[in-house]
CSV table of C-alpha atoms and ligand atoms in Angstrom, one decimal:
chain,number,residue,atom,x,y,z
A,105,UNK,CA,0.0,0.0,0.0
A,106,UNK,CA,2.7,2.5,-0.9
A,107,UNK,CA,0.6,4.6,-3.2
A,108,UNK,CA,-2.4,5.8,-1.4
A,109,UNK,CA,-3.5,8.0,-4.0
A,110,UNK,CA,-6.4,5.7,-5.0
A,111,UNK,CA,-9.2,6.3,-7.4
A,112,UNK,CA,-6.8,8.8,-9.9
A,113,UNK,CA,-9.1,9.4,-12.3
A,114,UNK,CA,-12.5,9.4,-9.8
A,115,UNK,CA,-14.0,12.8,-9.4
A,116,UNK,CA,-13.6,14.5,-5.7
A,117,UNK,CA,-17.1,13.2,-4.9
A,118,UNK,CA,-16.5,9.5,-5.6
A,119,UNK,CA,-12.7,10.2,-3.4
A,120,UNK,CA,-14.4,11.6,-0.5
A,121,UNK,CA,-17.0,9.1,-0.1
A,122,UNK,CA,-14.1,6.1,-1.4
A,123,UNK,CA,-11.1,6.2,-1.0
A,124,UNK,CA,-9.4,4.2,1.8
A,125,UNK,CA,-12.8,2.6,2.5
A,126,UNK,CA,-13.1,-1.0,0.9
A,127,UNK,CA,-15.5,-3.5,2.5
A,128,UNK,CA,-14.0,-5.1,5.3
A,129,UNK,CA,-11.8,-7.4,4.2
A,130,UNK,CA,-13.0,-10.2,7.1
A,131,UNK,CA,-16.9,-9.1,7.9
A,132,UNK,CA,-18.0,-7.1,4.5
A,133,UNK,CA,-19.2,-4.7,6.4
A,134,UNK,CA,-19.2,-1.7,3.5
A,135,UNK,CA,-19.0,0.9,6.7
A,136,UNK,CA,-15.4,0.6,8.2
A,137,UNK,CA,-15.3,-0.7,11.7
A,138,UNK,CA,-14.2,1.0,14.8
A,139,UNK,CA,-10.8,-0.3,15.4
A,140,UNK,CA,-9.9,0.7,19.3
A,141,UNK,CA,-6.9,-1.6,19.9
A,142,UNK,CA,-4.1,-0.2,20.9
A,143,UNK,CA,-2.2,-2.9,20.0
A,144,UNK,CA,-2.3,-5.6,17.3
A,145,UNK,CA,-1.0,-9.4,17.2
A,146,UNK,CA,1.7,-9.9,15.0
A,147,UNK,CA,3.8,-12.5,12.9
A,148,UNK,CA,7.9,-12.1,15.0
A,149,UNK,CA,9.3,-12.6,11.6
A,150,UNK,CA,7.3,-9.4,10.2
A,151,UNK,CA,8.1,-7.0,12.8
A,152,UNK,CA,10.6,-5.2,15.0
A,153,UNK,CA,10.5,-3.2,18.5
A,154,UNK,CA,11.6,0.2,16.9
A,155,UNK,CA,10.4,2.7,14.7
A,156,UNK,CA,13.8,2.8,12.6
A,157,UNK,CA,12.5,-1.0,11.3
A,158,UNK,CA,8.8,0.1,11.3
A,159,UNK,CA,6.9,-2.6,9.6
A,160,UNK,CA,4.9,-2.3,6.5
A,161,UNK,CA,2.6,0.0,6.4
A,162,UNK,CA,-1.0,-1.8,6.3
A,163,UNK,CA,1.1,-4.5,8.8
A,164,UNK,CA,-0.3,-2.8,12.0
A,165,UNK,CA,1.5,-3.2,15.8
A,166,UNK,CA,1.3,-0.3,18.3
A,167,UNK,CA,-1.8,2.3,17.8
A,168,UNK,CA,1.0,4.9,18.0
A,169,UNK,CA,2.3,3.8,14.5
A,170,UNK,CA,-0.9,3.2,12.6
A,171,UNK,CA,-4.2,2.0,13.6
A,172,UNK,CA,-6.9,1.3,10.8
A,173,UNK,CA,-9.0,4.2,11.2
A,174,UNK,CA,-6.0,6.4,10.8
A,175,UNK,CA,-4.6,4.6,7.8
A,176,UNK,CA,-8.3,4.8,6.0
A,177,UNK,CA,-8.3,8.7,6.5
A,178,UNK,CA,-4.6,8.7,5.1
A,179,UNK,CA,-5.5,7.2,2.1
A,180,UNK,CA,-8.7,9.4,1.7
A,181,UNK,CA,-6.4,12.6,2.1
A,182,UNK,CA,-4.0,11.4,0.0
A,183,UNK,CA,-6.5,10.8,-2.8
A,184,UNK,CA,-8.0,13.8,-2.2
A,185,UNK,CA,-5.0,15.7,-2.3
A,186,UNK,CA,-3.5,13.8,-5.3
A,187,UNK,CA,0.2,12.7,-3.3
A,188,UNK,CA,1.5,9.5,-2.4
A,189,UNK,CA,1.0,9.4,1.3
A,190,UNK,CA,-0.6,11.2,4.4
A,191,UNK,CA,0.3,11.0,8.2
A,192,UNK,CA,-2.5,12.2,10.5
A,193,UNK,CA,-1.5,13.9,13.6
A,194,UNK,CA,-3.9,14.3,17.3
A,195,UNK,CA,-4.1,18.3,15.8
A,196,UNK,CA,-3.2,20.5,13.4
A,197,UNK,CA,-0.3,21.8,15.8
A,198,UNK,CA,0.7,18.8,15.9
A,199,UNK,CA,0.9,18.3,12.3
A,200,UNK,CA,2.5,21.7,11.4
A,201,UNK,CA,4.8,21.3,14.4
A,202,UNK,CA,5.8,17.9,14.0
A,203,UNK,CA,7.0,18.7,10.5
A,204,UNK,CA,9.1,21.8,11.8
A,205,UNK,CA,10.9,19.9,14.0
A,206,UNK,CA,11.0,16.7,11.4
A,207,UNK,CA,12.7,19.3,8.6
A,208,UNK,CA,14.6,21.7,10.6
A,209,UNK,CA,17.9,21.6,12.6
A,210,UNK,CA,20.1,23.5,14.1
A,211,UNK,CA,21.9,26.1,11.4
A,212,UNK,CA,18.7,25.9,9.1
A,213,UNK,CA,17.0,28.8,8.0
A,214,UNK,CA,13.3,28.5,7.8
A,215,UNK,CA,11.1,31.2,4.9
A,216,UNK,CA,8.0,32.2,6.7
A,217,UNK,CA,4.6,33.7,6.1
A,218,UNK,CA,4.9,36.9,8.3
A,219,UNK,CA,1.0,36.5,8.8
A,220,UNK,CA,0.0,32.5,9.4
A,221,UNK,CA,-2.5,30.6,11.8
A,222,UNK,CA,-0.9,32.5,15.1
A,223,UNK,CA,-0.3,29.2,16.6
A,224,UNK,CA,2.3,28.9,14.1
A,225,UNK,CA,3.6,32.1,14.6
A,226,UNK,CA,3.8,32.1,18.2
A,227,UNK,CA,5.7,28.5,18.0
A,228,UNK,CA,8.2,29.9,15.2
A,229,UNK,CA,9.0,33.1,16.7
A,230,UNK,CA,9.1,31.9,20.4
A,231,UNK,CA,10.3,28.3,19.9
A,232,UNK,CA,12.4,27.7,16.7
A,233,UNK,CA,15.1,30.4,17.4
A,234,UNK,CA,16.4,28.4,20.9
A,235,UNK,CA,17.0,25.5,18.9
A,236,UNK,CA,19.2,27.4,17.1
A,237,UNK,CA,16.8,27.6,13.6
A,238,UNK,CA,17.1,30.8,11.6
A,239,UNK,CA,13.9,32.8,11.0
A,240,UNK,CA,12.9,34.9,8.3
A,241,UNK,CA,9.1,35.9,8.2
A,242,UNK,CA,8.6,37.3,4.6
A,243,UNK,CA,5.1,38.9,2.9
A,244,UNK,CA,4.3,35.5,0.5
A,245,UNK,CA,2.1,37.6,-1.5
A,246,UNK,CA,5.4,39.6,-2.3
A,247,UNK,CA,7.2,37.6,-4.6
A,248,UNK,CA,10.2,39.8,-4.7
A,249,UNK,CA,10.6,40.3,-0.6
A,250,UNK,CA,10.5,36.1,-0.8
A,251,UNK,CA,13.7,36.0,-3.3
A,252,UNK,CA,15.4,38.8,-0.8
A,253,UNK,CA,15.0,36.4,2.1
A,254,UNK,CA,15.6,33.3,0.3
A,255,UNK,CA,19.2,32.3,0.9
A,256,UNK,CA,21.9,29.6,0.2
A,257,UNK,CA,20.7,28.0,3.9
A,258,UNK,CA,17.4,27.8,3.6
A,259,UNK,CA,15.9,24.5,3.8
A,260,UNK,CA,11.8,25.2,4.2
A,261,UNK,CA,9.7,27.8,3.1
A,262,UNK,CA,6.1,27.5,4.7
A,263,UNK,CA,3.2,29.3,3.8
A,264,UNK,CA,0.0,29.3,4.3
A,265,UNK,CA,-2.8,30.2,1.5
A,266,UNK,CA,-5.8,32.1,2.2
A,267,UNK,CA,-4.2,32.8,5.5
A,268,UNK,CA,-5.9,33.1,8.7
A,269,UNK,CA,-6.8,35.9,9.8
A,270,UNK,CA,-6.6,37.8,6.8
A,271,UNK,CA,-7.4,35.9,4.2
A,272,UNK,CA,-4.1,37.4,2.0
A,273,UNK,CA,-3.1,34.9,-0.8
A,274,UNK,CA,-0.1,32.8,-2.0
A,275,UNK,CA,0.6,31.9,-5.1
A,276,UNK,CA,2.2,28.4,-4.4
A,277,UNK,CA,3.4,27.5,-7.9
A,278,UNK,CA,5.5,31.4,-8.4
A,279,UNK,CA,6.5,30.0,-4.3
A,280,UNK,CA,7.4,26.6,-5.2
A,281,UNK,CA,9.6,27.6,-8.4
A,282,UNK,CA,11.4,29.9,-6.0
A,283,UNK,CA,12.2,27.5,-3.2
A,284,UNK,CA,12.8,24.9,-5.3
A,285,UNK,CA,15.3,27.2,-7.6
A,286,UNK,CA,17.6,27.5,-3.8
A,287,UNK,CA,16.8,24.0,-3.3
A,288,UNK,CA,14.5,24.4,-0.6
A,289,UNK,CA,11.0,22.6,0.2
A,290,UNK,CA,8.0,24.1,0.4
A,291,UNK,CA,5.2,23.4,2.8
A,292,UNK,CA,1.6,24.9,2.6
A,293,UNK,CA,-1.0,25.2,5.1
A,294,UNK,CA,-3.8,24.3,3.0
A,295,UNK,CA,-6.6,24.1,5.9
A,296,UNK,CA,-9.0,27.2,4.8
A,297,UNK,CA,-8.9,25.9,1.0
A,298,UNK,CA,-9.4,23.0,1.3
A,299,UNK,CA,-8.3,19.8,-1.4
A,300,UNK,CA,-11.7,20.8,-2.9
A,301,UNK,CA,-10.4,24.4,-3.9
A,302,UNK,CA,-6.6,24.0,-4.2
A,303,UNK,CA,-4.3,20.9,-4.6
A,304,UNK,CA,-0.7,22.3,-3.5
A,305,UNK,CA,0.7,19.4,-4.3
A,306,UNK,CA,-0.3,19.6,-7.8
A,307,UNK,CA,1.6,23.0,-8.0
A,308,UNK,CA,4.7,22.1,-7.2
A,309,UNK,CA,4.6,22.1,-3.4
A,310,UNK,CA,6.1,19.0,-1.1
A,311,UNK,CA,3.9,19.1,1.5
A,312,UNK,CA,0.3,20.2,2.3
A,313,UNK,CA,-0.6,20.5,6.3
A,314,UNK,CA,-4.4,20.6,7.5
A,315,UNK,CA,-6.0,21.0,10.5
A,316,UNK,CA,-8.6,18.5,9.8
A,317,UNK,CA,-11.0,20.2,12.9
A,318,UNK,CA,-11.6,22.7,10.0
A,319,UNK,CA,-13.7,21.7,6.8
A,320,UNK,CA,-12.2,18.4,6.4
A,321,UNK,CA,-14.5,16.8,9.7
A,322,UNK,CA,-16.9,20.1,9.4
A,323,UNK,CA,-18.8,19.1,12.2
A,324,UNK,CA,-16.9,20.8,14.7
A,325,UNK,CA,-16.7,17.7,17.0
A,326,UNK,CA,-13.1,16.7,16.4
A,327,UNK,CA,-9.2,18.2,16.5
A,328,UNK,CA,-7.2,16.4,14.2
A,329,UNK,CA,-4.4,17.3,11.9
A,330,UNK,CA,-2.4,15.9,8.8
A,331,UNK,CA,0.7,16.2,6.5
A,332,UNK,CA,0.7,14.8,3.3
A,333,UNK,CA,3.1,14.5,0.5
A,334,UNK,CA,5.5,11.7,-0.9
A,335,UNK,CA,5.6,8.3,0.6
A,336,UNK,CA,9.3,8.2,1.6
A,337,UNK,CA,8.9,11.8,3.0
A,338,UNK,CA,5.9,10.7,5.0
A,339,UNK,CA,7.5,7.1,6.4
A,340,UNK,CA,10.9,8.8,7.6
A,341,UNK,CA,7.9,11.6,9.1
A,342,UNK,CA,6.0,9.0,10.8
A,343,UNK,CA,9.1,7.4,12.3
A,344,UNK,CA,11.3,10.9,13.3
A,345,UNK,CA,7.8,12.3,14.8
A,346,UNK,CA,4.6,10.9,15.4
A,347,UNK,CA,6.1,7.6,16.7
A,348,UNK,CA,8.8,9.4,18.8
A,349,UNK,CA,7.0,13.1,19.7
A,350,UNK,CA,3.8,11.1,19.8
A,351,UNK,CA,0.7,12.9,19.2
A,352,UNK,CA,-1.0,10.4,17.6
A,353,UNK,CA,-4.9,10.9,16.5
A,354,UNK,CA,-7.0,8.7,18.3
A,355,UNK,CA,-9.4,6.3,16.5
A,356,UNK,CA,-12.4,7.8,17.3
A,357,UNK,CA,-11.6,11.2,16.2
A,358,UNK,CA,-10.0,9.4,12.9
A,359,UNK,CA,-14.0,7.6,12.7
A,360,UNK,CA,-15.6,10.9,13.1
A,361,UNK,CA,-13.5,13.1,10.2
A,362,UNK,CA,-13.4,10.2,7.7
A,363,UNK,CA,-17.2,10.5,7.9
A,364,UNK,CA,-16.9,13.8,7.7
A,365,UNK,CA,-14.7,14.2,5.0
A,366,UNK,CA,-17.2,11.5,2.8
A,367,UNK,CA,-19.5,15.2,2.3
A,368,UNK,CA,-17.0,17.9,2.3
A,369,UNK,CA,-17.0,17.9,-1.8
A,370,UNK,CA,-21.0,18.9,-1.1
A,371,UNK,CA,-20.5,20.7,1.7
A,372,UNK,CA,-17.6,22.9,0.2
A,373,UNK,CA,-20.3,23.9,-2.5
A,374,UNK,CA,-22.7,25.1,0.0
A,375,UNK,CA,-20.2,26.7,2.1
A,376,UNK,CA,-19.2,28.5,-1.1
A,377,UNK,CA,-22.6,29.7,-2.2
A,378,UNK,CA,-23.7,31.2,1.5
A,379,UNK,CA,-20.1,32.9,1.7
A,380,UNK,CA,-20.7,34.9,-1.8
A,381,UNK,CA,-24.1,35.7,-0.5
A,382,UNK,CA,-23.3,36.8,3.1
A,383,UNK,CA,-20.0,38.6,1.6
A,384,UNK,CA,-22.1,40.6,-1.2
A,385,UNK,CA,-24.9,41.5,1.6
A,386,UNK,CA,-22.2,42.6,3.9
A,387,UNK,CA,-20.4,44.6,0.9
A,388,UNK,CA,-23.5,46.7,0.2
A,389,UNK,CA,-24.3,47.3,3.9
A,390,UNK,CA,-23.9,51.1,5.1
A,391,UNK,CA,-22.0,50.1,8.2
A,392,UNK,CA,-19.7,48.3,6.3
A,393,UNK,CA,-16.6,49.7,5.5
A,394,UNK,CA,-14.4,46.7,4.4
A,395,UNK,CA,-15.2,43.2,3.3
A,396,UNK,CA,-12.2,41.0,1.8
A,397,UNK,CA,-13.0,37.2,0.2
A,398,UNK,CA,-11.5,35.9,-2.3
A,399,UNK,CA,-14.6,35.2,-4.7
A,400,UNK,CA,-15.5,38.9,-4.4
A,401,UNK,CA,-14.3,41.3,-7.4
A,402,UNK,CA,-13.2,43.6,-4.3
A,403,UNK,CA,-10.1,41.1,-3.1
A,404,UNK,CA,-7.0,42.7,-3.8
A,405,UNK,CA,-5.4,39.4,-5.2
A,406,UNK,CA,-9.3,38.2,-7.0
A,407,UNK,CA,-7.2,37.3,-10.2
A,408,UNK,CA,-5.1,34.4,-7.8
A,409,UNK,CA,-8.1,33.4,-6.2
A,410,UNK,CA,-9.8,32.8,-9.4
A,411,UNK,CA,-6.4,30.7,-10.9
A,412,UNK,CA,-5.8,29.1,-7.9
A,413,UNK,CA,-9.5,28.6,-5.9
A,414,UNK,CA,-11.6,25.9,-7.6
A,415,UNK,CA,-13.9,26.8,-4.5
A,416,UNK,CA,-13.6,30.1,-2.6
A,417,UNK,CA,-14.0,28.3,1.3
A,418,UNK,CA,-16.2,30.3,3.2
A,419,UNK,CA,-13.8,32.2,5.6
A,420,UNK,CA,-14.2,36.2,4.9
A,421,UNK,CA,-13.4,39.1,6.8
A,422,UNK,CA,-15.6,42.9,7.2
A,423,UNK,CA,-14.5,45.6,9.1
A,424,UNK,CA,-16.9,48.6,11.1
A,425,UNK,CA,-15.9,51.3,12.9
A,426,UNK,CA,-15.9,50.9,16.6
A,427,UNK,CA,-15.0,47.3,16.2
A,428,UNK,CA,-15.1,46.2,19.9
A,429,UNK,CA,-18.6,47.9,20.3
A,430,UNK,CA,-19.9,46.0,17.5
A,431,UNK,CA,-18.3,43.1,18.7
A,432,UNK,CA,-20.5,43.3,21.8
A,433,UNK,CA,-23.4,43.9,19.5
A,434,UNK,CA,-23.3,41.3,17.7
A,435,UNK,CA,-22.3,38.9,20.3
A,436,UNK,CA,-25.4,39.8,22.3
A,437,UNK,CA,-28.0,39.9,18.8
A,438,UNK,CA,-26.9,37.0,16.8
A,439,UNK,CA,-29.4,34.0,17.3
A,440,UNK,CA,-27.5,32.2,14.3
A,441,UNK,CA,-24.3,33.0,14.0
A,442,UNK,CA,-22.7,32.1,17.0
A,443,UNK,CA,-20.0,34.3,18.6
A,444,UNK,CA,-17.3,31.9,18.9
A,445,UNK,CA,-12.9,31.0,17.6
A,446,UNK,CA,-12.6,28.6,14.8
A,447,UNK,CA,-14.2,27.8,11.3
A,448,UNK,CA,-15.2,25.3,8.7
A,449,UNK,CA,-17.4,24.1,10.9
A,450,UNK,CA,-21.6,23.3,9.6
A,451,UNK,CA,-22.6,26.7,11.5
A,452,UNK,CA,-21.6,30.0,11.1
A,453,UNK,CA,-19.1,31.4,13.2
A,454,UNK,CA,-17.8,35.3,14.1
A,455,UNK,CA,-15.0,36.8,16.0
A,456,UNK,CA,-13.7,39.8,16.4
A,457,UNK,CA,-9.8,40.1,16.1
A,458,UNK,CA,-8.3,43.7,17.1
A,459,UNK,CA,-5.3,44.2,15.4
A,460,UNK,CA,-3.2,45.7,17.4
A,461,UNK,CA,-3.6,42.8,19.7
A,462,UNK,CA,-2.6,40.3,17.0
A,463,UNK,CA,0.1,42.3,15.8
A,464,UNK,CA,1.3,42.6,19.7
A,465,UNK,CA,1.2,39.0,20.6
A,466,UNK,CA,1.2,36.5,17.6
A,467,UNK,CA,3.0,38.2,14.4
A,468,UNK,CA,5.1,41.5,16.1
A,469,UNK,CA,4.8,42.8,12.4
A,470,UNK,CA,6.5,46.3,12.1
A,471,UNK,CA,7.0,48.7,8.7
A,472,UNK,CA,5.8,47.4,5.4
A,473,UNK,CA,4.6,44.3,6.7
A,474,UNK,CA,2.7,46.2,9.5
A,475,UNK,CA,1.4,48.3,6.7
A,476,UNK,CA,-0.1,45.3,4.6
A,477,UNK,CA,-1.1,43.5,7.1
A,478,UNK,CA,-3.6,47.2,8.0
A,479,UNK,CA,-4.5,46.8,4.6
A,480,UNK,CA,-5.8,43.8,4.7
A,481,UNK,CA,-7.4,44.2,8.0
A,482,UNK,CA,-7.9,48.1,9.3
A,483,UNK,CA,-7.6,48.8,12.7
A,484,UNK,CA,-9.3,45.3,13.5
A,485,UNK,CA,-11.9,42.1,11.3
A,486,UNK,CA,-14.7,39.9,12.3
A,487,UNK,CA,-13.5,37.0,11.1
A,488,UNK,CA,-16.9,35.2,9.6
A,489,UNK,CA,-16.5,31.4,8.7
A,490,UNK,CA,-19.9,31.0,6.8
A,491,UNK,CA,-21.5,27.6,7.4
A,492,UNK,CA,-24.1,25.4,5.5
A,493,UNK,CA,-27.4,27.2,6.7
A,494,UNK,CA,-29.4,28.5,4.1
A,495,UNK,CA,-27.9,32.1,3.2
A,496,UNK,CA,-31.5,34.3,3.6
A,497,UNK,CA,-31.1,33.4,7.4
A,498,UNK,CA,-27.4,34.2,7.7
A,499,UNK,CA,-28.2,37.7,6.1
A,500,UNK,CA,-31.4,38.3,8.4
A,501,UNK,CA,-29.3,37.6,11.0
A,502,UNK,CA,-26.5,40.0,10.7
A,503,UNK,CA,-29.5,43.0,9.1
A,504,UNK,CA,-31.2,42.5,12.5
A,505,UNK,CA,-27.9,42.5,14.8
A,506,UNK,CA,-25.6,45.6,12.9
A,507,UNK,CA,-28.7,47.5,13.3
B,810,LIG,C1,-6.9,25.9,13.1
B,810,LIG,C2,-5.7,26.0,12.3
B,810,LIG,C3,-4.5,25.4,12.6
B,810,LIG,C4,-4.4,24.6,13.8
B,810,LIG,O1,-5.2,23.4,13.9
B,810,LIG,P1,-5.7,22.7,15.2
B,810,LIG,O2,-6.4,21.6,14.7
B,810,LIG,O3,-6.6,23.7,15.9
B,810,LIG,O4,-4.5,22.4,16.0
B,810,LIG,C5,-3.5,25.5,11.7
B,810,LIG,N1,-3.6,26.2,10.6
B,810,LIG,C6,-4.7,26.9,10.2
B,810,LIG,C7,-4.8,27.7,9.0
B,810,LIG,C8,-5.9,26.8,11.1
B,810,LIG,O5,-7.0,27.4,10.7
């Protein structure tokens, strides 16, 4: 089972609901079982006590190497994604973390997305330098500053496309011919797009990272986390981290996204149509002063989106004045939308983020980069990630609480 990229020339519908889920081999049950075991009964001659002789990888042995559930969800990423090979990790941290520590050591220097999820940021600017890893944070939507701060030494470039909060894009395959030119890797966060909108893989990047709590499960009832790319890349991965760092997914939560994943092609669709709908409302709205999505005309980098997006996700951003009034507003009026962190989950979901707080503890963005990061985002964004209710209800909503 090497190549997990199953069903190549299936659609994204037939993958989602497919791939990695054969009939039981043993019972024919056509839904996959459970599999709770944390260990497995093995052949002596087929197996060894460390991870440096990890067996093969559908020959299962400790639940912190592979577990079924785990390995069915790998294969439906994979497919999804259009790469060889998945690992899935207890979180997204623990994905985009583990692969960090996997790539980088001591003397490396490390590209960054100045603006990314800020539990990367925190963890790169805080973390990665005591280890002794160079850090450049660099603009990715600035293909020139990314050359500049390419060097000789650099090993990863990571970006992250739209990015959270902001929703500024990358254009991964300009990124990947640049890394790849200094004979670095690149590695894209991939979690707000989605494999229904963009396939990094595809265009030229080595590895995609997800947060699978996102759209991938959609149901907001599990964390989980993956990287996928080439299967050499993810067995040396599997063995260097998740086996020896350890945060392993648990079965359950592996159950609960596969499911989940079966529908994201469908739900992706509907989370695409409310967005435009909620984002044009909100465009036209008096108290509006700023909306930025990438399927509006109004995104500064719409052209990208439209090359790059086969689906525009559902995470958007609008500014008002007096954001932390409204904030209390809305968080007091909204009988939908609820007032709450995350996204990509089947209900809609608002935050307000102030930017100087951001700015202050996650990104410590000064100059230019302060200045693009204002343009994206003002003085501070609700951050809306429209769900899969029907869009007339979304928009009665937010008429009745920006009153
Ligand atoms: C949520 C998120 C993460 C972190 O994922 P968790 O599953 O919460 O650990 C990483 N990147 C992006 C873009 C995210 O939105």
């Amino acid at each position: 089972m090497s190549d997990l990229n199953n069903f190549k020339n299936s659609g994204s519908q037939t993958k989602a609901v497919h791939a990695g889920e054969p009939p039981d081999a043993v019972t024919g049950a056509v839904t996959p079982a459970l599999v709770l075991s944390t260990n497995f009964a093995v052949d002596p001659d087929s197996v060894s006590f460390s991870a440096n002789d990890m067996p093969a990888d559908d020959v299962y042995f400790y639940s912190r190497w592979a577990t079924p559930n785990l390995r069915a969800l790998e294969a439906k990423l994979a497919s999804l994604e259009e790469a060889q090979d998945a690992v899935v990790f207890a979180s997204g941290m623990a994905a985009a973390s583990g692969l960090l520590l996997h790539l980088l050591k001591s003397g490396d220097h490390l590209v960054i997305s100045d603006v990314c999820y800020a539990g990367v940021a925190e963890l790169v600017r805080q973390k990665l330098p005591g280890l002794g890893i160079n850090i450049t944070t660099v603009n990715m939507s600035d293909l020139d500053a990314l050359k500049a701060a390419i060097t000789p030494g650099t090993r990863l470039v990571y970006a992250e496309t739209p990015c959270n909060p902001i929703i500024r894009l990358t254009d991964i395959a300009a990124v990947a011919r640049l890394a790849h030119a200094a004979g670095a890797q690149l590695a894209v966060d991939s979690t707000i797009a989605t494999p229904i909108g963009t396939k990094p893989i595809t265009l030229g990047a080595d590895y995609v990272i997800h947060s699978l709590t996102k759209y991938i499960n959609g149901h907001g009832d599990a964390l989980g986390g993956a990287v996928i790319g080439k299967h050499e890349a993810m067995t040396r991965l599997r063995q260097d981290i998740l086996i020896h760092a350890g945060g392993a997914m648990s079965p359950f939560n592996a159950y609960l996204i596969l499911r989940g994943a079966a529908t994201l092609p469908i739900r992706m669709k509907a989370h695409e149509a409310g967005a435009l709908e909620v984002a044009s409302y909100l465009e036209r709205h008096p108290k509006v002063k700023r909306v930025i999505y990438p399927g509006l005309k109004s995104h500064p980098q719409h052209e990208l989106a439209c090359r790059q997006m086969k689906n525009f996700s559902s995470l958007l951003t609008f500014q008002v004045d007096n954001g932390p009034a409204a904030a209390r507003q809305l968080s007091h009026r909204l009988k939908i939308f609820h007032y709450a962190v995350s996204l990509g989950k089947q209900r809609s979901l608002l935050f307000y983020i102030p930017t100087e707080e951001l700015i202050r503890s996650s990104f410590t963005l000064t100059g230019a980069a302060l200045a693009d990061y204002k343009a994206y985002a003002g003085e501070g964004i609700f951050r809306v990630s429209v769900g899969i209710e029907d869009a007339q209800d979304l928009i009665a909503d937010l008429e009745q609480a920006l009153k």
